[in-house]
CSV table of C-alpha atoms in Angstrom, one decimal:
chain,number,residue,atom,x,y,z
A,715,UNK,CA,80.5,76.1,136.5
A,716,UNK,CA,83.3,74.6,134.4
A,717,UNK,CA,81.9,76.7,131.4
A,718,UNK,CA,81.9,79.8,133.5
A,719,UNK,CA,85.4,79.1,134.6
A,720,UNK,CA,86.5,78.6,131.0
A,721,UNK,CA,84.8,81.8,129.8
A,722,UNK,CA,86.3,83.9,132.6
A,723,UNK,CA,89.9,82.6,131.8
A,724,UNK,CA,89.3,83.4,128.2
A,725,UNK,CA,88.3,86.9,128.9
A,726,UNK,CA,91.4,87.5,131.2
A,727,UNK,CA,93.7,86.0,128.4
A,728,UNK,CA,92.1,88.6,125.9
A,729,UNK,CA,92.8,91.6,128.2
A,730,UNK,CA,96.4,90.1,129.0
A,731,UNK,CA,97.1,89.7,125.4
A,732,UNK,CA,95.8,93.1,124.5
A,733,UNK,CA,97.7,94.8,127.0
A,734,UNK,CA,101.0,93.4,125.7
A,735,UNK,CA,101.2,95.7,122.7
A,736,UNK,CA,101.6,99.3,123.3
A,737,UNK,CA,101.7,101.6,120.1
A,738,UNK,CA,104.5,103.7,119.9
A,739,UNK,CA,104.2,107.1,121.3
A,740,UNK,CA,105.4,108.7,118.1
A,741,UNK,CA,103.4,107.9,115.0
A,742,UNK,CA,105.3,105.7,112.6
A,743,UNK,CA,105.4,106.8,108.9
A,744,UNK,CA,103.7,103.7,107.8
A,745,UNK,CA,100.7,104.5,110.0
A,746,UNK,CA,97.5,103.6,107.8
A,747,UNK,CA,93.8,103.3,108.7
A,748,UNK,CA,91.5,101.1,106.5
A,749,UNK,CA,87.8,101.7,107.3
A,750,UNK,CA,85.0,99.7,105.8
A,751,UNK,CA,81.5,99.9,106.4
A,752,UNK,CA,79.0,97.4,104.7
A,753,UNK,CA,75.1,97.6,104.8
A,754,UNK,CA,75.0,93.9,104.8
A,755,UNK,CA,72.3,92.8,102.3
A,756,UNK,CA,71.7,96.7,101.2
A,757,UNK,CA,74.0,98.3,98.8
A,758,UNK,CA,75.2,100.7,101.1
A,759,UNK,CA,79.0,101.1,101.9
A,760,UNK,CA,81.8,103.3,102.8
A,761,UNK,CA,85.5,102.9,102.5
A,762,UNK,CA,88.0,104.9,103.8
A,763,UNK,CA,91.9,105.0,103.5
A,764,UNK,CA,93.9,107.2,105.8
A,765,UNK,CA,97.6,107.6,105.7
A,766,UNK,CA,100.5,110.2,105.0
A,767,UNK,CA,100.0,111.1,101.3
A,768,UNK,CA,97.0,110.4,99.4
A,769,UNK,CA,93.8,109.4,101.3
A,770,UNK,CA,90.7,108.0,99.7
A,771,UNK,CA,86.9,108.1,100.6
A,772,UNK,CA,84.2,106.3,98.8
A,773,UNK,CA,80.6,105.7,99.9
A,774,UNK,CA,77.0,104.9,98.7
A,775,UNK,CA,74.4,105.4,101.6
A,776,UNK,CA,71.2,105.1,99.7
A,777,UNK,CA,70.0,102.8,96.6
A,778,UNK,CA,69.4,105.8,94.5
A,779,UNK,CA,72.4,107.9,95.4
A,780,UNK,CA,75.3,108.2,93.2
A,781,UNK,CA,78.5,107.0,94.9
A,782,UNK,CA,80.3,109.8,96.6
A,783,UNK,CA,84.2,109.6,96.0
A,784,UNK,CA,87.1,111.9,96.7
A,785,UNK,CA,90.7,111.8,97.7
A,786,UNK,CA,92.9,114.4,99.7
A,787,UNK,CA,96.4,114.8,100.7
A,788,UNK,CA,97.8,114.6,104.2
A,789,UNK,CA,101.0,115.6,105.8
A,790,UNK,CA,102.5,113.8,108.7
A,791,UNK,CA,101.5,116.8,111.0
A,792,UNK,CA,97.8,116.4,109.8
A,793,UNK,CA,97.7,112.9,110.9
A,794,UNK,CA,99.5,113.0,114.2
A,795,UNK,CA,96.6,114.2,116.3
A,796,UNK,CA,94.3,111.4,115.0
A,797,UNK,CA,96.9,108.9,115.9
A,798,UNK,CA,97.3,110.3,119.3
A,799,UNK,CA,93.5,110.2,119.9
A,800,UNK,CA,93.2,106.6,118.6
A,801,UNK,CA,96.4,105.5,120.7
A,802,UNK,CA,94.8,107.2,123.8
A,803,UNK,CA,91.7,104.7,123.7
A,804,UNK,CA,93.8,101.8,122.7
A,805,UNK,CA,91.8,101.6,119.4
A,806,UNK,CA,94.6,99.3,118.0
A,807,UNK,CA,94.2,96.5,120.2
A,808,UNK,CA,90.4,96.2,120.6
A,809,UNK,CA,89.1,92.7,120.3
A,810,UNK,CA,86.2,90.9,118.6
A,811,UNK,CA,84.5,87.4,119.2
A,812,UNK,CA,82.8,85.4,116.5
A,813,UNK,CA,79.1,84.5,116.5
A,814,UNK,CA,77.0,82.5,114.0
A,815,UNK,CA,74.9,85.3,112.4
A,816,UNK,CA,74.1,86.0,108.7
A,817,UNK,CA,73.3,89.1,106.6
A,818,UNK,CA,74.6,91.5,109.1
A,819,UNK,CA,76.7,94.4,107.8
A,820,UNK,CA,78.8,96.7,110.2
A,821,UNK,CA,82.2,98.3,110.5
A,822,UNK,CA,85.7,96.8,110.2
A,823,UNK,CA,88.8,98.9,111.0
A,824,UNK,CA,92.4,97.8,110.2
A,825,UNK,CA,95.4,99.7,111.3
A,826,UNK,CA,99.1,99.3,110.1
A,827,UNK,CA,101.6,100.3,112.5
A,828,UNK,CA,105.4,99.6,112.0
A,829,UNK,CA,104.5,97.0,109.5
A,830,UNK,CA,102.2,95.2,111.8
A,831,UNK,CA,98.3,95.0,111.1
A,832,UNK,CA,95.7,95.3,113.9
A,833,UNK,CA,92.3,94.5,112.7
A,834,UNK,CA,89.1,94.9,114.8
A,835,UNK,CA,85.6,94.1,113.3
A,836,UNK,CA,82.1,94.7,114.3
A,837,UNK,CA,80.6,93.3,111.2
A,838,UNK,CA,79.3,89.9,109.7
A,839,UNK,CA,80.2,87.2,112.3
A,840,UNK,CA,82.4,89.4,114.4
A,841,UNK,CA,81.2,91.4,117.2
A,842,UNK,CA,83.4,93.6,119.5
A,843,UNK,CA,83.5,92.4,122.9
A,844,UNK,CA,81.4,94.3,125.4
A,845,UNK,CA,84.3,95.9,127.3
A,846,UNK,CA,85.7,97.3,124.1
A,847,UNK,CA,82.5,98.6,122.5
A,848,UNK,CA,82.6,102.1,123.7
A,849,UNK,CA,86.3,102.4,122.6
A,850,UNK,CA,85.4,101.0,119.1
A,851,UNK,CA,82.4,103.5,118.9
A,852,UNK,CA,84.8,106.3,119.8
A,853,UNK,CA,87.3,105.2,117.1
A,854,UNK,CA,84.7,105.2,114.6
A,855,UNK,CA,83.7,108.7,115.6
A,856,UNK,CA,87.1,110.0,115.5
A,857,UNK,CA,87.9,108.7,112.0
A,858,UNK,CA,84.5,109.9,110.6
A,859,UNK,CA,85.0,113.3,111.9
A,860,UNK,CA,88.6,113.5,110.8
A,861,UNK,CA,87.7,112.5,107.2
A,862,UNK,CA,84.6,115.0,107.2
A,863,UNK,CA,87.0,117.9,107.6
A,864,UNK,CA,88.4,117.1,104.1
A,865,UNK,CA,85.3,116.6,102.4
A,866,UNK,CA,84.9,118.7,99.3
């Protein structure tokens, strides 16, 4: 019973702390997304950096594929819709928990907003908490489809 109460209070604290930060309505000029996918023990990966100015994409999805690399330029107005979509699902304040597991790949996303970094990870020993999993999956989708528009 004591462990259940402790668990419940921990979850309440996580939600309380995550609700303390509200991303600015207007996208700050330093807004940056750093997305990393790792295949764990397999040599697959994807790294994406999105910001005003030069953005970068690099991936390798199969052992025998050549890495795909490209960059593209974004203006502020190009990035604002993605910021607003991510803000609407509270993507910047999603939480992870640690579990002991090995050889696990996954996705980690960091957001820079007004010089503050928000990091959420569903990779390695970090697991997005259940209540935030749907929003995390949506943020992955939003970022991936956004970058696909600029693929050569």
